[in-house]
Amino acid sequence: MIHPMLDKAAALIREGRLVAFPTETVYGLGANALDPDAVRRIFEAKGRPSSSPLIVHVSSVAMARALAAEWPEQAEILAARHWPGPLTLVLPKQPQIPAEVTAGLPTVGLRMPAHPLALALIEAAGCPIAAPSANRFTELSPTTAEHVRRSLGSAVDLILDGGSTPVGIESTVLALTPRPLLLRPGMIGQDEIEALIGPVATFSSPIAGAHPAPGLHARHYSPRTPLILVRNGLLPAAGRGAYLKEGEAMPSEPAAYAAALYSTLHRLDEEGYDWIAVEEPPETPAWTGIRDRLRRAATP
Ligand code: AMP
Ligand code: MG
């Protein structure tokens, strides 16, 4: 038995209830992806607008293929290399995926998480699991069960505690049709994807025919304490705050920095500071996902 509450959690998913569970990125708030009422409960619990599509989690490539109306060669290549892992592929959906999951879009985001408990839950429930991060809308994503408890409390039927999530920021999201477009950077970099499938468009460097992405809210992933991005340690003159910099208060390597980021922000949020100043990480590809989250967390 991988976790004492696994059977209970799987039964709750089958009954249309909400279960928070760990993935390698952050904790997810899961429901049966094929049950529209269950999926609606996710939006209610989070206070999330129904215009924001959910990622559907699968436990095998076969399960993903069955939910996608098209499975291009690039999906095959990327899944073979990066699944299970923090890469979401957006593909045309099969009709069996309810409109609630995809915010009415004809496409669905699919991902096979690299976490034994997440995979065991999907297997035991016997259905794909739709799950956004297990926090109230716009708040910081949870990287521990305690973060979920604090944000959602009784709005979730069960929290499967699997310790801290190792990757620490949300998955890379890549649309594949009509052509590859990076919708959200993450710890699987654009360079790694391009090495496998060729050029990928981004919002900053669109290529002809690329489509815009829905469900991208600029402000997201925010602590309650104002977060400011700074350069060269230039801190606000007034107030009490904390200063985060890679290689000083934070790890110097991107993977370790990402793993520590949200838990650090959650902890600093409890300190009652006037501000959290974060030094802008280097403008290199390895930091792109982290820089994206920091920009969105920053107070405008
Ligand atoms: P979250 O679950 O909060 O980590 O966010 C999921 C993100 O995945 C959304 O904000 C979208 O950027 C993206 N996403 C999921 N499904 C789709 C889809 N069908 N089309 C475009 N983007 C999607
Ligand atoms: Mg989220």
XYZ file of C-alpha atoms and ligand atoms in Angstrom:
324
model
C 0.000 0.000 0.000
C 1.615 3.233 -1.172
C -0.508 5.446 1.135
C -3.029 4.460 3.843
C -5.686 6.836 2.425
C -5.284 5.879 -1.237
C -8.349 3.607 -1.510
C -10.509 6.167 0.289
C -9.210 8.921 -2.011
C -9.935 6.876 -5.139
C -13.459 6.103 -3.901
C -14.075 9.834 -3.302
C -12.925 10.659 -6.855
C -15.309 8.040 -8.257
C -18.140 9.563 -6.167
C -17.550 12.987 -7.708
C -15.763 14.496 -4.697
C -12.573 16.572 -4.455
C -9.195 15.135 -3.453
C -6.005 17.178 -3.150
C -2.926 15.182 -4.081
C 0.786 15.757 -4.626
C 2.351 15.850 -8.064
C 6.002 16.550 -8.776
C 5.143 20.208 -9.567
C 2.647 21.413 -6.924
C -0.384 19.924 -5.115
C -3.434 19.496 -7.343
C -7.128 19.778 -6.479
C -8.493 16.760 -8.306
C -11.863 15.541 -9.524
C -13.050 12.959 -12.060
C -12.343 14.717 -15.377
C -15.292 12.964 -17.043
C -17.868 14.158 -14.458
C -19.058 17.741 -15.137
C -20.598 18.176 -11.654
C -17.388 17.082 -9.963
C -15.375 19.462 -12.144
C -17.720 22.348 -11.285
C -16.907 21.735 -7.601
C -13.239 22.460 -8.327
C -14.085 25.943 -9.594
C -16.341 26.596 -6.565
C -13.717 25.426 -4.062
C -10.998 27.580 -5.642
C -13.142 30.598 -6.461
C -11.668 30.240 -9.939
C -13.427 31.746 -12.967
C -14.854 29.041 -15.218
C -13.000 30.675 -18.140
C -9.740 29.101 -17.000
C -9.169 25.568 -18.379
C -7.958 22.685 -16.190
C -5.153 20.232 -16.879
C -6.261 16.598 -17.126
C -3.893 14.154 -15.421
C -3.426 10.663 -16.815
C -1.498 7.607 -15.657
C -0.363 6.413 -19.083
C 0.280 7.588 -22.625
C -2.555 5.294 -23.769
C -4.986 7.137 -21.483
C -3.888 10.480 -22.962
C -4.256 9.227 -26.523
C -7.804 8.094 -25.755
C -8.740 11.614 -24.602
C -7.160 13.459 -27.542
C -8.887 13.704 -30.909
C -5.477 14.008 -32.568
C -2.163 12.628 -31.402
C 0.525 14.093 -33.653
C 4.008 12.670 -33.988
C 5.328 15.523 -31.796
C 3.073 14.387 -28.940
C 4.436 10.878 -29.274
C 8.032 12.113 -29.206
C 7.530 14.507 -26.280
C 5.543 12.005 -24.197
C 8.156 9.312 -24.809
C 10.908 11.622 -23.566
C 9.195 13.720 -20.883
C 6.305 11.690 -19.421
C 5.854 11.147 -16.633
C 7.031 14.699 -16.045
C 6.203 18.419 -15.775
C 5.069 18.946 -19.385
C 1.423 19.570 -20.323
C 0.438 18.988 -23.956
C -2.582 20.880 -25.311
C -4.370 18.907 -28.040
C -7.799 18.729 -29.688
C -10.143 16.966 -27.255
C -12.477 14.028 -27.572
C -16.178 14.832 -26.967
C -16.188 12.763 -23.745
C -14.203 15.545 -22.018
C -16.830 17.940 -20.637
C -16.756 21.600 -21.655
C -16.370 22.486 -17.930
C -12.837 21.074 -17.976
C -11.617 23.057 -20.972
C -13.548 26.290 -20.420
C -15.451 25.514 -23.601
C -12.296 25.223 -25.711
C -12.004 22.485 -28.332
C -8.617 21.536 -26.856
C -7.526 19.829 -23.639
C -4.305 20.061 -21.628
C -2.974 16.567 -20.814
C -0.186 15.549 -18.474
C 1.199 12.398 -16.868
C 2.631 13.501 -13.509
C 5.917 12.059 -12.227
C 4.706 11.317 -8.722
C 3.972 7.785 -7.498
C 1.012 8.898 -5.388
C -0.584 10.867 -8.226
C -0.186 7.951 -10.635
C -1.528 5.477 -8.058
C -4.561 7.699 -7.437
C -5.435 7.952 -11.132
C -4.977 4.174 -11.527
C -7.075 3.343 -8.467
C -9.840 5.804 -9.398
C -9.885 4.369 -12.921
C -10.475 7.746 -14.566
C -8.462 10.766 -15.696
C -8.275 13.451 -12.999
C -8.774 17.148 -13.775
C -6.706 19.236 -11.385
C -5.573 22.835 -11.087
C -3.286 23.813 -8.224
C -4.931 23.212 -4.824
C -5.205 26.833 -3.679
C -7.740 29.641 -3.817
C -7.648 31.492 -7.144
C -4.680 33.930 -7.577
C -2.946 32.670 -4.406
C 0.416 30.956 -4.297
C 0.407 27.329 -5.353
C 0.795 24.784 -2.547
C 3.909 22.648 -2.305
C 2.929 20.874 0.941
C -0.285 19.349 2.319
C -0.250 22.021 5.031
C -0.373 24.780 2.381
C -3.476 23.093 0.912
C -5.112 22.835 4.325
C -4.499 26.525 5.010
C -5.841 27.688 1.646
C -8.799 25.366 1.058
C -9.619 23.845 4.472
C -12.946 22.047 4.436
C -13.609 22.897 0.774
C -11.630 19.762 -0.111
C -12.923 16.306 0.883
C -9.496 14.723 1.446
C -5.847 15.778 1.240
C -3.359 13.040 0.384
C -0.153 14.050 2.141
C 2.885 13.078 0.124
C 5.398 15.535 1.582
C 6.950 18.407 -0.372
C 6.634 18.531 -4.142
C 10.079 18.249 -5.747
C 9.837 20.477 -8.862
C 8.030 23.275 -7.062
C 6.572 25.354 -9.926
C 3.750 24.488 -12.323
C 4.265 22.460 -15.511
C 5.449 23.756 -18.852
C 2.324 24.073 -21.062
C 2.761 23.475 -24.798
C 0.032 23.603 -27.435
C 0.782 21.335 -30.397
C -1.918 22.224 -32.924
C -1.995 23.832 -35.382
C 1.696 24.239 -34.548
C 3.835 24.207 -31.411
C 3.275 27.212 -29.132
C 4.645 27.573 -25.625
C 1.728 28.737 -23.455
C 3.505 28.682 -20.106
C 7.231 28.205 -19.484
C 8.354 25.785 -16.800
C 11.283 23.663 -15.756
C 11.222 21.708 -19.021
C 12.721 24.405 -21.212
C 11.890 25.579 -24.705
C 15.406 24.534 -25.762
C 14.798 20.945 -24.630
C 11.481 20.848 -26.483
C 12.935 22.352 -29.659
C 15.752 19.805 -29.627
C 13.060 17.126 -29.965
C 10.417 18.646 -32.275
C 11.927 21.745 -33.902
C 10.884 25.418 -33.603
C 8.342 26.405 -30.965
C 6.592 29.789 -31.005
C 6.210 31.897 -27.868
C 4.226 35.032 -27.098
C 7.367 37.117 -27.165
C 8.466 35.645 -30.500
C 5.317 34.525 -32.309
C 5.676 32.631 -35.576
C 3.126 33.013 -38.373
C -0.230 31.320 -37.781
C 0.291 30.829 -34.049
C -2.875 31.135 -31.974
C -3.282 33.164 -28.774
C -3.741 31.302 -25.488
C -6.842 31.480 -23.366
C -6.817 31.147 -19.612
C -3.633 33.054 -19.018
C -4.178 35.413 -16.157
C -1.359 37.881 -15.690
C -1.729 38.103 -11.936
C -1.457 34.655 -10.434
C 0.793 32.779 -8.044
C 0.958 35.732 -5.628
C 1.831 35.909 -1.958
C -0.315 38.279 0.141
C 2.770 40.342 1.002
C 3.675 42.717 -1.867
C 6.427 41.114 -3.928
C 8.785 43.380 -5.829
C 11.402 42.396 -8.373
C 14.657 44.255 -7.897
C 18.050 44.529 -9.532
C 21.430 44.857 -7.852
C 19.912 44.572 -4.396
C 18.152 47.935 -4.672
C 15.638 47.634 -1.815
C 12.673 49.859 -0.854
C 13.715 52.648 1.490
C 10.758 52.208 3.835
C 9.307 49.291 5.768
C 10.484 45.883 6.867
C 11.114 43.172 4.343
C 12.958 40.120 3.136
C 15.408 39.932 0.256
C 15.736 36.799 -1.873
C 18.591 36.260 -4.272
C 19.880 33.142 -5.944
C 23.065 31.975 -4.310
C 22.304 33.958 -1.128
C 18.926 33.442 0.592
C 17.944 31.100 -2.250
C 19.724 28.188 -3.966
C 21.994 29.105 -6.862
C 20.776 26.375 -9.248
C 17.409 26.855 -11.041
C 15.989 23.410 -10.121
C 16.750 23.866 -6.433
C 15.543 27.496 -6.562
C 12.201 26.423 -8.094
C 11.804 23.667 -5.520
C 12.281 26.193 -2.702
C 10.460 29.219 -4.171
C 6.805 28.769 -3.149
C 7.561 27.259 0.246
C 9.837 30.236 0.941
C 7.123 32.697 -0.140
C 4.501 30.827 1.940
C 6.806 31.064 4.969
C 7.626 34.761 4.432
C 3.901 35.473 4.056
C 3.490 34.417 7.700
C 6.095 36.940 8.884
C 4.037 40.090 8.400
C 6.665 41.859 6.283
C 5.849 45.024 4.349
C 7.483 43.632 1.225
C 9.382 40.705 -0.217
C 12.106 41.842 -2.610
C 13.316 39.254 -5.092
C 16.433 39.790 -7.144
C 15.672 39.203 -10.844
C 17.259 35.867 -11.746
C 19.581 35.673 -14.765
C 18.041 36.087 -18.221
C 19.094 32.624 -19.341
C 16.824 29.809 -20.617
C 17.193 27.723 -17.443
C 15.530 30.524 -15.436
C 12.653 31.330 -17.836
C 9.967 29.406 -15.913
C 11.029 30.897 -12.595
C 11.198 34.430 -14.047
C 7.669 33.979 -15.434
C 6.258 33.004 -12.019
C 8.091 35.843 -10.265
C 6.768 38.377 -12.776
C 3.219 37.161 -12.192
C 3.676 37.110 -8.421
C 5.004 40.663 -8.442
C 2.766 43.499 -7.320
C 1.974 45.663 -10.366
P -3.135 25.588 -13.480
O -3.978 24.364 -13.462
O -3.611 26.662 -12.555
O -1.687 25.244 -13.288
O -3.260 26.214 -14.923
C -3.497 25.449 -16.047
C -3.055 26.237 -17.219
O -2.925 25.329 -18.315
C -4.039 27.277 -17.712
O -3.850 28.511 -17.093
C -3.715 27.358 -19.186
O -2.628 28.218 -19.386
C -3.241 25.952 -19.514
N -4.247 25.157 -20.223
C -4.921 24.083 -19.769
N -5.757 23.614 -20.692
C -5.624 24.400 -21.769
C -6.218 24.460 -23.057
N -7.153 23.588 -23.431
N -5.829 25.423 -23.891
C -4.891 26.315 -23.521
N -4.300 26.330 -22.330
C -4.659 25.396 -21.458
Mg -2.878 27.603 -10.130
